[in-house]
GROMACS .gro file of N, CA and C in nm:
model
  465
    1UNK      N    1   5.065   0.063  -1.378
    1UNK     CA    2   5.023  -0.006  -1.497
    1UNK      C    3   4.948  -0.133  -1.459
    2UNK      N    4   4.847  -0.141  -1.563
    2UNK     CA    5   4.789  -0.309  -1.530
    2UNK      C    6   4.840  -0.436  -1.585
    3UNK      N    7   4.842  -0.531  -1.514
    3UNK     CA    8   4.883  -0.647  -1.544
    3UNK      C    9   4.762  -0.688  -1.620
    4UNK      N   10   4.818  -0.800  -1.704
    4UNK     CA   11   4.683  -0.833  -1.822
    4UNK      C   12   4.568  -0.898  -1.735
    5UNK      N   13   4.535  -0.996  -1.622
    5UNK     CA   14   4.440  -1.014  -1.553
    5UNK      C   15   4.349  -0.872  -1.507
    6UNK      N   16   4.485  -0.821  -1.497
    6UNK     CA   17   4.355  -0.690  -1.446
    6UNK      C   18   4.290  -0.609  -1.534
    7UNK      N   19   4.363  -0.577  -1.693
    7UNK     CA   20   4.349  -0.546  -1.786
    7UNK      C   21   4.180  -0.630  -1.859
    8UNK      N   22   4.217  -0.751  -1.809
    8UNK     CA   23   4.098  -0.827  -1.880
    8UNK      C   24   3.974  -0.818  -1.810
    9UNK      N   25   3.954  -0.757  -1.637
    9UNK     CA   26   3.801  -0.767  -1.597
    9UNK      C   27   3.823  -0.609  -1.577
   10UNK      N   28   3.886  -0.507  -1.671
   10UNK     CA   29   3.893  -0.378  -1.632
   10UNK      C   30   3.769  -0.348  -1.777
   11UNK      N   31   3.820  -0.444  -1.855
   11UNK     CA   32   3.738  -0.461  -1.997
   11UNK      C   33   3.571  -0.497  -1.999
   12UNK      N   34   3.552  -0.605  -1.917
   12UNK     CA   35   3.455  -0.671  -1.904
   12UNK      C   36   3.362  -0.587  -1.847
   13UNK      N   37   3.436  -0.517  -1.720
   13UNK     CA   38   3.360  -0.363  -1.658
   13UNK      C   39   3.312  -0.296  -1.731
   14UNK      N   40   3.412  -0.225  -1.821
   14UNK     CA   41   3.414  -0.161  -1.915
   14UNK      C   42   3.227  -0.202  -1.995
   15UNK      N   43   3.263  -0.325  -2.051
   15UNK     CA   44   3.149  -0.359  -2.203
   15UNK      C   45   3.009  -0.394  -2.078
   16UNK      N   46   3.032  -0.445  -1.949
   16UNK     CA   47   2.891  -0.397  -1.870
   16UNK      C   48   2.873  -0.304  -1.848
   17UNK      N   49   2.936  -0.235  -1.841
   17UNK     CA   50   2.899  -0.072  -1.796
   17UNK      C   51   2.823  -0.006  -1.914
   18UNK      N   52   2.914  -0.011  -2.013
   18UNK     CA   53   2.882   0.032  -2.145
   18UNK      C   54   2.731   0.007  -2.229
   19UNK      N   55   2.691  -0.165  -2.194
   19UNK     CA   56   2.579  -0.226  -2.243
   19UNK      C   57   2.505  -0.172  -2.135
   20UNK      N   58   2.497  -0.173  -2.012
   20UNK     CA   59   2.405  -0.066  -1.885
   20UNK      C   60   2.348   0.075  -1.949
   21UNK      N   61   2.467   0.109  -2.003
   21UNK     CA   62   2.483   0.233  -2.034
   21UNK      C   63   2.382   0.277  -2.158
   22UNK      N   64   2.385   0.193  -2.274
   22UNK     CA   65   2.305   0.114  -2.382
   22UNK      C   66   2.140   0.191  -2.325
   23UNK      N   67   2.139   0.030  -2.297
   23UNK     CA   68   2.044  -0.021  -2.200
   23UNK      C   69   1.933   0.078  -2.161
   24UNK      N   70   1.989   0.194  -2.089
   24UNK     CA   71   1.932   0.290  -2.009
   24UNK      C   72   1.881   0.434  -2.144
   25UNK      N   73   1.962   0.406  -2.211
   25UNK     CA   74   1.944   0.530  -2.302
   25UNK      C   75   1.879   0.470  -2.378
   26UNK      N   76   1.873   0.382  -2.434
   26UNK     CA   77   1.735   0.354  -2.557
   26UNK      C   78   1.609   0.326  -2.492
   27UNK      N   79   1.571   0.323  -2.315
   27UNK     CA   80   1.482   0.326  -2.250
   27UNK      C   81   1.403   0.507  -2.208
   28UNK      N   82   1.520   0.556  -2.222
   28UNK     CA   83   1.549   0.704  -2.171
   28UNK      C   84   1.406   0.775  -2.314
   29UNK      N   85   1.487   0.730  -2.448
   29UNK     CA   86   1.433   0.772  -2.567
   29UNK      C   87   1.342   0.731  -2.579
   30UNK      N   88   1.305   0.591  -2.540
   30UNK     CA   89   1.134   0.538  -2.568
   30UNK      C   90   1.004   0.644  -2.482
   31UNK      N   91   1.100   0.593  -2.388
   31UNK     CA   92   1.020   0.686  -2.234
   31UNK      C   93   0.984   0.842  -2.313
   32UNK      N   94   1.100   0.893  -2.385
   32UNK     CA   95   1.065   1.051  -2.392
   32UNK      C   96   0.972   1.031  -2.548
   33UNK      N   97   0.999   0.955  -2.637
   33UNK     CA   98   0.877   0.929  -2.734
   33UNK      C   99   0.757   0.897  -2.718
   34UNK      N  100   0.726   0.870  -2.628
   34UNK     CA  101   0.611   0.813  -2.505
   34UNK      C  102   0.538   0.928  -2.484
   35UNK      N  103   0.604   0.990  -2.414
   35UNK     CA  104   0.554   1.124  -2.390
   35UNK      C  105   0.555   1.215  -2.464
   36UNK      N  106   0.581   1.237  -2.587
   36UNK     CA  107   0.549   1.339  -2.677
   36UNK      C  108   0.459   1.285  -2.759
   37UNK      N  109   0.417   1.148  -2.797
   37UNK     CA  110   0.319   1.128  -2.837
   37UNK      C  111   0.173   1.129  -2.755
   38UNK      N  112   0.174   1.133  -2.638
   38UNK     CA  113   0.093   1.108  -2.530
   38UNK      C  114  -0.016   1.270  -2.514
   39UNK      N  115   0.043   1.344  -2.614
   39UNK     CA  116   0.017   1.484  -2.611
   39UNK      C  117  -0.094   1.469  -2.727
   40UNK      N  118  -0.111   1.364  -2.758
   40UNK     CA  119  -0.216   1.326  -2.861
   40UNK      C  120  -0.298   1.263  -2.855
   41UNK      N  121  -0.317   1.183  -2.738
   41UNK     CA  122  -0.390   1.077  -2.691
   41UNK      C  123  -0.547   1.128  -2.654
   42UNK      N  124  -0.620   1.072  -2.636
   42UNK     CA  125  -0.754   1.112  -2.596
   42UNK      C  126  -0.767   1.070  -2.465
   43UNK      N  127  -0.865   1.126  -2.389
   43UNK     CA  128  -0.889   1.087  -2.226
   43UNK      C  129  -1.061   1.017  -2.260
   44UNK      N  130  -1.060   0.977  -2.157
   44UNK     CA  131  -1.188   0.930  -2.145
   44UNK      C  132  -1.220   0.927  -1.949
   45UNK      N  133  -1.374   0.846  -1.913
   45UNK     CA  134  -1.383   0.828  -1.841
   45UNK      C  135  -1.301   0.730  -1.768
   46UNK      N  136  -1.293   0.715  -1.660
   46UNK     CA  137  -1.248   0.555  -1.579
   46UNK      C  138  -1.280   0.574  -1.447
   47UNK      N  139  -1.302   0.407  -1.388
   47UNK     CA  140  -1.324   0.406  -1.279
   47UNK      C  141  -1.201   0.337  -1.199
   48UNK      N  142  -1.190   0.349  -1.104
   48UNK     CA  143  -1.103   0.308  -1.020
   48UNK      C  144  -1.170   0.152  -0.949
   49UNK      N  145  -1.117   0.005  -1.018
   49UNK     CA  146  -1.163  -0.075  -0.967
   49UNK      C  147  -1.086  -0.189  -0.862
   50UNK      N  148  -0.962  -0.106  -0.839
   50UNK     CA  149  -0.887  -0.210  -0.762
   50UNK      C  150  -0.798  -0.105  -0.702
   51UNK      N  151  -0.749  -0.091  -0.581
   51UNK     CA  152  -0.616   0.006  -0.524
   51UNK      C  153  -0.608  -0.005  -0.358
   52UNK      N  154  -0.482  -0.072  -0.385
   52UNK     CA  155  -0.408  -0.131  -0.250
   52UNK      C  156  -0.240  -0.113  -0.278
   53UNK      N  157  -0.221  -0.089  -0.129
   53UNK     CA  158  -0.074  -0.079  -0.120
   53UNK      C  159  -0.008  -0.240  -0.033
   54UNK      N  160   0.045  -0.338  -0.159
   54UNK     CA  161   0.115  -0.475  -0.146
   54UNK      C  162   0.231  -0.436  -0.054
   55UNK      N  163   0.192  -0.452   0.067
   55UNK     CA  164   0.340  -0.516   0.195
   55UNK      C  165   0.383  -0.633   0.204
   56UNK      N  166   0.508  -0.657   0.141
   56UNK     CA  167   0.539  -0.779   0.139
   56UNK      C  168   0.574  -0.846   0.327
   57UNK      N  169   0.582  -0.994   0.308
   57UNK     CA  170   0.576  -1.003   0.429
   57UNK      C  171   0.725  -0.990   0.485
   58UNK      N  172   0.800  -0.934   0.431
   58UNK     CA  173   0.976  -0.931   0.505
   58UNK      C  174   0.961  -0.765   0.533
   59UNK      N  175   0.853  -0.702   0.527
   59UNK     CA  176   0.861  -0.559   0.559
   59UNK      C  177   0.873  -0.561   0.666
   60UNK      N  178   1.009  -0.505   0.770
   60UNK     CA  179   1.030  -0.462   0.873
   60UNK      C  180   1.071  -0.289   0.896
   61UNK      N  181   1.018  -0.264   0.780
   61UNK     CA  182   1.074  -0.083   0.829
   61UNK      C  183   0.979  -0.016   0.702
   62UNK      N  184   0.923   0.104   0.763
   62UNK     CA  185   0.864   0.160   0.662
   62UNK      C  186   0.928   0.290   0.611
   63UNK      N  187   1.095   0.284   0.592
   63UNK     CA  188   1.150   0.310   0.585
   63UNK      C  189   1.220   0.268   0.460
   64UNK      N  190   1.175   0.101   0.429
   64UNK     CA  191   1.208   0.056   0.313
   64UNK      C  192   1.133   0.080   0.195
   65UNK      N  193   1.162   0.063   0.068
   65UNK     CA  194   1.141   0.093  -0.064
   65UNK      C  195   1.089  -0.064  -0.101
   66UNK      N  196   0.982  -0.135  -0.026
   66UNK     CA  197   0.954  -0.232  -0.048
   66UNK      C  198   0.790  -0.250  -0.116
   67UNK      N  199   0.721  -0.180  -0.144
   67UNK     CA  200   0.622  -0.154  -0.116
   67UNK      C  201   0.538  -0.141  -0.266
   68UNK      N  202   0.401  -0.164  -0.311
   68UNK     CA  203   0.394  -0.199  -0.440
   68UNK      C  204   0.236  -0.159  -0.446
   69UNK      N  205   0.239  -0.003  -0.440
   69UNK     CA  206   0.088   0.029  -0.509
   69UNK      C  207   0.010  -0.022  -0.617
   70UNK      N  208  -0.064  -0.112  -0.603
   70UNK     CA  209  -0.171  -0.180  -0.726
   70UNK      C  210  -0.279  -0.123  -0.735
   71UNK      N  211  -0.283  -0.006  -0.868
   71UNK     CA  212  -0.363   0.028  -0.879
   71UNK      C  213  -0.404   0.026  -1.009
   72UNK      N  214  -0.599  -0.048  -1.025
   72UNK     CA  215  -0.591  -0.064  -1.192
   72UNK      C  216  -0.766   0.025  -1.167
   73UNK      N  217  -0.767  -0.008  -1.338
   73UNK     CA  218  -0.865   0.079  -1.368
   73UNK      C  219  -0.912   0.064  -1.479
   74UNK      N  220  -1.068   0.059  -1.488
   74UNK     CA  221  -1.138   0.047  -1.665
   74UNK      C  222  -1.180   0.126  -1.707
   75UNK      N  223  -1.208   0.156  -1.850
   75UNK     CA  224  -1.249   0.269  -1.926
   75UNK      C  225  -1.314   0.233  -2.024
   76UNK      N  226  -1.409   0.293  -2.113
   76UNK     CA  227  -1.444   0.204  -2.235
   76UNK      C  228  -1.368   0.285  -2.360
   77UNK      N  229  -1.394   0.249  -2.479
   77UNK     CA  230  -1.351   0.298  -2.562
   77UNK      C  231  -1.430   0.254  -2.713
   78UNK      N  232  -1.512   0.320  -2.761
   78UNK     CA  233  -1.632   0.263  -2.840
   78UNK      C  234  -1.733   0.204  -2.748
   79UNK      N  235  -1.713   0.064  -2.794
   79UNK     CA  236  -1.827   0.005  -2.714
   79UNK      C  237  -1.768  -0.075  -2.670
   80UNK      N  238  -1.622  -0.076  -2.647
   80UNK     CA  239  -1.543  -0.251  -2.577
   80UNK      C  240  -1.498  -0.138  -2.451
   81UNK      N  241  -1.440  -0.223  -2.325
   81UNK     CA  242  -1.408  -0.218  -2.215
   81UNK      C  243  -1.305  -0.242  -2.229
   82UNK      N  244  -1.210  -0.171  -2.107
   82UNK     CA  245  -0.992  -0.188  -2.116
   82UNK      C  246  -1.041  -0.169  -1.955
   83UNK      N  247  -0.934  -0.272  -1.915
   83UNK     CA  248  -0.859  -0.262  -1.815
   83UNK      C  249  -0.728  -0.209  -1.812
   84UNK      N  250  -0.590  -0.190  -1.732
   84UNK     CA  251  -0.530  -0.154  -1.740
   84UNK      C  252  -0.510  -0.076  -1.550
   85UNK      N  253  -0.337  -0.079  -1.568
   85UNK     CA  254  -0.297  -0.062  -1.455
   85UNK      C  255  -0.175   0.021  -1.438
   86UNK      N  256  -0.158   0.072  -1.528
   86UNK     CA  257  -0.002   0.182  -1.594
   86UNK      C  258  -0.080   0.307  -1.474
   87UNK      N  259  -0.006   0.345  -1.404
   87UNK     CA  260  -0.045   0.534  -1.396
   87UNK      C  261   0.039   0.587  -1.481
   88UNK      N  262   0.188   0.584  -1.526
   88UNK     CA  263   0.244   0.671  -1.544
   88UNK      C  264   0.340   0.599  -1.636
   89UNK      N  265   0.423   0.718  -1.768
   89UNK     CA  266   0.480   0.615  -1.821
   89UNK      C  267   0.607   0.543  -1.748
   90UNK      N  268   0.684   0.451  -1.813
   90UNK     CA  269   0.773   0.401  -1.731
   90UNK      C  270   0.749   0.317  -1.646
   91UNK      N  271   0.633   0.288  -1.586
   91UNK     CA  272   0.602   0.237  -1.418
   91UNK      C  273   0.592   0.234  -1.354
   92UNK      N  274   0.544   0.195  -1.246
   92UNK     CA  275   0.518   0.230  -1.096
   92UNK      C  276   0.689   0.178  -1.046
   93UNK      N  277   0.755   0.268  -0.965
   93UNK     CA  278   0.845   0.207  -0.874
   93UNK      C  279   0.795   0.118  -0.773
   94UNK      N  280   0.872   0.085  -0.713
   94UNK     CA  281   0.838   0.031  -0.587
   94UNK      C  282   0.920   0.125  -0.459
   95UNK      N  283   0.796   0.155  -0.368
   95UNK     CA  284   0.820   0.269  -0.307
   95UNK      C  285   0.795   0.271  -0.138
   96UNK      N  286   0.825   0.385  -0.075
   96UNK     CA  287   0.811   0.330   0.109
   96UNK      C  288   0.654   0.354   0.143
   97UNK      N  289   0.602   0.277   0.247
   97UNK     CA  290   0.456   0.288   0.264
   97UNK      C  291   0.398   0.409   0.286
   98UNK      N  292   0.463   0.480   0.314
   98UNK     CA  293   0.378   0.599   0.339
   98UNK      C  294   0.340   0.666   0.164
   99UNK      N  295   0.436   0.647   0.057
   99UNK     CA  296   0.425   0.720  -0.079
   99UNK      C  297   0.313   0.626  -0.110
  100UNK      N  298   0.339   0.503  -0.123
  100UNK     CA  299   0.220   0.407  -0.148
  100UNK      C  300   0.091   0.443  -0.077
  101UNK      N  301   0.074   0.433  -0.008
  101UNK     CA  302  -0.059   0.473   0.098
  101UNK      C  303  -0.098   0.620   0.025
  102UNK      N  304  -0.016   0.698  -0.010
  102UNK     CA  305  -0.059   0.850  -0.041
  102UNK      C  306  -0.126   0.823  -0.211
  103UNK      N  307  -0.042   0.734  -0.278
  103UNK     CA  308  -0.105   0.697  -0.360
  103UNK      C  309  -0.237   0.623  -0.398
  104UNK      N  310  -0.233   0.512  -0.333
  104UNK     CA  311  -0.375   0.443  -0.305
  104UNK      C  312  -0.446   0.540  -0.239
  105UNK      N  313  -0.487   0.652  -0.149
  105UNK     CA  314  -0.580   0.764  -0.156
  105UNK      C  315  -0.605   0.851  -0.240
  106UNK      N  316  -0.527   0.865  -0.307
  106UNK     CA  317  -0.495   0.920  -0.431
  106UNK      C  318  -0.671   0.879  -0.518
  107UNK      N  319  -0.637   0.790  -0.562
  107UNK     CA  320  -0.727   0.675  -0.623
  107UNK      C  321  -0.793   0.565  -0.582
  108UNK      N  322  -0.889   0.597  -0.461
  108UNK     CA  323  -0.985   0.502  -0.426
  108UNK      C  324  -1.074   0.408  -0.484
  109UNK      N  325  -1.094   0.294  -0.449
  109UNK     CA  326  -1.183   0.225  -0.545
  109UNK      C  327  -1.332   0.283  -0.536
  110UNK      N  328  -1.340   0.305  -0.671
  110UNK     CA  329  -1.460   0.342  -0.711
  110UNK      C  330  -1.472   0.521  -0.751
  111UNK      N  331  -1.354   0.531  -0.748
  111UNK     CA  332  -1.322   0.702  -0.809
  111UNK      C  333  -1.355   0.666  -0.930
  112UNK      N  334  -1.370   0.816  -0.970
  112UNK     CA  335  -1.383   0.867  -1.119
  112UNK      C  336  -1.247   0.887  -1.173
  113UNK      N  337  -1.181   0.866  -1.299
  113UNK     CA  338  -1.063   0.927  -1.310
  113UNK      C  339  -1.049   0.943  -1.490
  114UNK      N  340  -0.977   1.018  -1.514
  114UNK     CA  341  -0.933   1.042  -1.645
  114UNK      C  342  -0.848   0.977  -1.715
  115UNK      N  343  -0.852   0.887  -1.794
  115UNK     CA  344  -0.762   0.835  -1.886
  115UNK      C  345  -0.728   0.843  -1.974
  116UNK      N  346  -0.612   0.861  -2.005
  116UNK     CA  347  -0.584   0.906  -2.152
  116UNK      C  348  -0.506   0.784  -2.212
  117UNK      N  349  -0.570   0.751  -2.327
  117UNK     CA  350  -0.550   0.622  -2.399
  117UNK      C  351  -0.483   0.647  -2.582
  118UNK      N  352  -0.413   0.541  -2.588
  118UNK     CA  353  -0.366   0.575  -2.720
  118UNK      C  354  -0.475   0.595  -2.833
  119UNK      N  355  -0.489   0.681  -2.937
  119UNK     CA  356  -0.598   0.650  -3.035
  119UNK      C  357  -0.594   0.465  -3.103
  120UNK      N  358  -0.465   0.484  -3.158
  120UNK     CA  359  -0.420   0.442  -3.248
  120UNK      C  360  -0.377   0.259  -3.162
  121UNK      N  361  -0.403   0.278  -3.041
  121UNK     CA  362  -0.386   0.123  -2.960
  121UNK      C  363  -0.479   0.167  -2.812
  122UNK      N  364  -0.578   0.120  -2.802
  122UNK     CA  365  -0.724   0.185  -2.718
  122UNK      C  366  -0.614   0.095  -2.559
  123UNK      N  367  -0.571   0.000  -2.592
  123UNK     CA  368  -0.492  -0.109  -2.460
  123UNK      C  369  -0.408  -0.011  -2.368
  124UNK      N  370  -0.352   0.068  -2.452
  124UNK     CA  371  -0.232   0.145  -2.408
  124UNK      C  372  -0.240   0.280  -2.341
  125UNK      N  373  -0.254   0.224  -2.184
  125UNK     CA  374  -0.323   0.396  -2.118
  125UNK      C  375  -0.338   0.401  -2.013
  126UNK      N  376  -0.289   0.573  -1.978
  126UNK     CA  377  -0.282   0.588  -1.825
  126UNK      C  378  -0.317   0.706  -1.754
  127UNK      N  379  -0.280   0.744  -1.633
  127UNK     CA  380  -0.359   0.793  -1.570
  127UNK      C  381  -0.293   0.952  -1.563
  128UNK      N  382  -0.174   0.922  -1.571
  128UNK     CA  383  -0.069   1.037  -1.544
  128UNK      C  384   0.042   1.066  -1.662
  129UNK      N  385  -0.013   1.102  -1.784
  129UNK     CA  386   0.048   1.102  -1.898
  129UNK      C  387   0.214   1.184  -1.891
  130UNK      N  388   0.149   1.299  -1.830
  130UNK     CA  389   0.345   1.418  -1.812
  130UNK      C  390   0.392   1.399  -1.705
  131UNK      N  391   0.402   1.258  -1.619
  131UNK     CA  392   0.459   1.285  -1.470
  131UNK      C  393   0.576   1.262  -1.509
  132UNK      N  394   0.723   1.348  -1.473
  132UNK     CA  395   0.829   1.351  -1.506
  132UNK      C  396   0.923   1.275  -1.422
  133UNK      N  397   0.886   1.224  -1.302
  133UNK     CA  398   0.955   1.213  -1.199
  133UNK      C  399   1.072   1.062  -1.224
  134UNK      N  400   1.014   0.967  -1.301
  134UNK     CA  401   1.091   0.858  -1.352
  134UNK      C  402   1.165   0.922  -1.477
  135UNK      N  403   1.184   0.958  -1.528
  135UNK     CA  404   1.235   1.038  -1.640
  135UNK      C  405   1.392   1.100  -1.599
  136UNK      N  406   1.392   1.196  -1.468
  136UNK     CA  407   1.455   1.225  -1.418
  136UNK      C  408   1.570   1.108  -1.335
  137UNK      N  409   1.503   1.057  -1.251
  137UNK     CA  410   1.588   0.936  -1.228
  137UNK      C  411   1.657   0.827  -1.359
  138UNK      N  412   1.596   0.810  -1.440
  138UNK     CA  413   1.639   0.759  -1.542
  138UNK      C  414   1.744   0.804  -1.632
  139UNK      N  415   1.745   0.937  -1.612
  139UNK     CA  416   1.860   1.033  -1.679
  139UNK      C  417   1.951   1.026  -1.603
  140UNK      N  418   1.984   1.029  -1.458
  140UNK     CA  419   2.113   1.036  -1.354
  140UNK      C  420   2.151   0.891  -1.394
  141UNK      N  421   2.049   0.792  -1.370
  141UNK     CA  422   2.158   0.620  -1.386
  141UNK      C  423   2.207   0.614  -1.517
  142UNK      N  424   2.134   0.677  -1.625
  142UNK     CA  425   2.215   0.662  -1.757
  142UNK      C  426   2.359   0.773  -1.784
  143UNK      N  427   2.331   0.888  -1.776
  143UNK     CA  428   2.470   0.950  -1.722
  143UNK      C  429   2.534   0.867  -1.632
  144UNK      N  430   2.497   0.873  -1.482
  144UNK     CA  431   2.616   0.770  -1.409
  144UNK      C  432   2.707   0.629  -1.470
  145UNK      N  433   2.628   0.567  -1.568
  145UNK     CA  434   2.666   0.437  -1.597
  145UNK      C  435   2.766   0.495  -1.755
  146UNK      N  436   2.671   0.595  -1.778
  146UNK     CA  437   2.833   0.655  -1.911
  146UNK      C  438   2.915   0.654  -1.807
  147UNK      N  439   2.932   0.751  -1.755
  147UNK     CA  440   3.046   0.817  -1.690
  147UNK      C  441   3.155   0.695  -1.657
  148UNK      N  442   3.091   0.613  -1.545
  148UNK     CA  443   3.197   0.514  -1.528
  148UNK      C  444   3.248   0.414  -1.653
  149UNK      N  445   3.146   0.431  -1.788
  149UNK     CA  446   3.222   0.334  -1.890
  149UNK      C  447   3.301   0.383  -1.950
  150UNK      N  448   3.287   0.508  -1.985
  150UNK     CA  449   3.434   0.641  -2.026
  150UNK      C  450   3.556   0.611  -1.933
  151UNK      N  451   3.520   0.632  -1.808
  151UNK     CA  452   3.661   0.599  -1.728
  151UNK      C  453   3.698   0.469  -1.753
  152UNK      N  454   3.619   0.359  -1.761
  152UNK     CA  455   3.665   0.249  -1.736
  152UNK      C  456   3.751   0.211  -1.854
  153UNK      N  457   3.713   0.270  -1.989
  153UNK     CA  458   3.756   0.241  -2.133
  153UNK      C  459   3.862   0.375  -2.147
  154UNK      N  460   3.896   0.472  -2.092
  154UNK     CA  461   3.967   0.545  -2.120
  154UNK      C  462   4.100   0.483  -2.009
  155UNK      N  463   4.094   0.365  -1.910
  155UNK     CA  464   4.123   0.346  -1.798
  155UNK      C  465   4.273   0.227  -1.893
   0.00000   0.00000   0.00000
């Protein structure tokens, strides 16, 4: 049995875990409204005007997840110009140099590329509308962070 000290940061666990838990799932739902509207969006031209892979200077292993593909890009839309730097929804992670590097070839400066931009907000737009791969990770930390707030509150 718990003594009430332990009772009281078993709680506190508990309502962080829980608000984590929150947290992750009303990001989970934006993310997936994101993408079902994105099935509506229009593409246009773009060029690729900036793409480098940021090594910070404490990188000692390229092994680490330190690493920060910057890649942006303009498009027009009517007759005004967008910048913009989203590939994908959700965000760029930050990732090990070699994924970065594969990415920045990916998209050289001065490529051609396809953008697909909101109708309805011309600002809002990217390069890789269905990439699922953050989606997926986003679903394991929001399950994981239920899971332990169930135990912790059933605890």
């Amino acid at each position: 049995m718990l003594d009430a000290s332990q009772l009281f940061y078993t709680q506190i666990a508990a309502g962080v875990c829980l608000l984590i838990f929150a947290g992750l799932a009303y990001n989970l739902l934006r993310l997936r409204r994101q993408m079902e509207a994105s099935k509506a969006w229009i593409n246009s031209d773009g060029d690729i005007v900036a793409s480098e892979a940021k090594i910070p200077l404490s990188h000692t292993s390229d092994d680490q997840d330190d690493v920060d593909a910057v890649i942006r890009y303009r498009y027009r839309v009517g007759g005004q110009i967008n910048e913009s730097d989203c590939i994908k929804f959700g965000g760029q992670p930050m990732m090990s140099r070699a994924f970065a590097e594969a990415l920045v070839a990916k998209y050289p400066v001065g490529a051609s590329v396809d953008v697909y931009y909101d109708p309805h907000d011309p600002k809002s737009a990217v390069l890789e509308p269905r990439k699922l791969d953050n989606l997926a990770a986003q679903f394991v930390f929001t399950i994981a962070f239920g899971v332990i707030a169930v135990i912790l509150i059933a605890h």
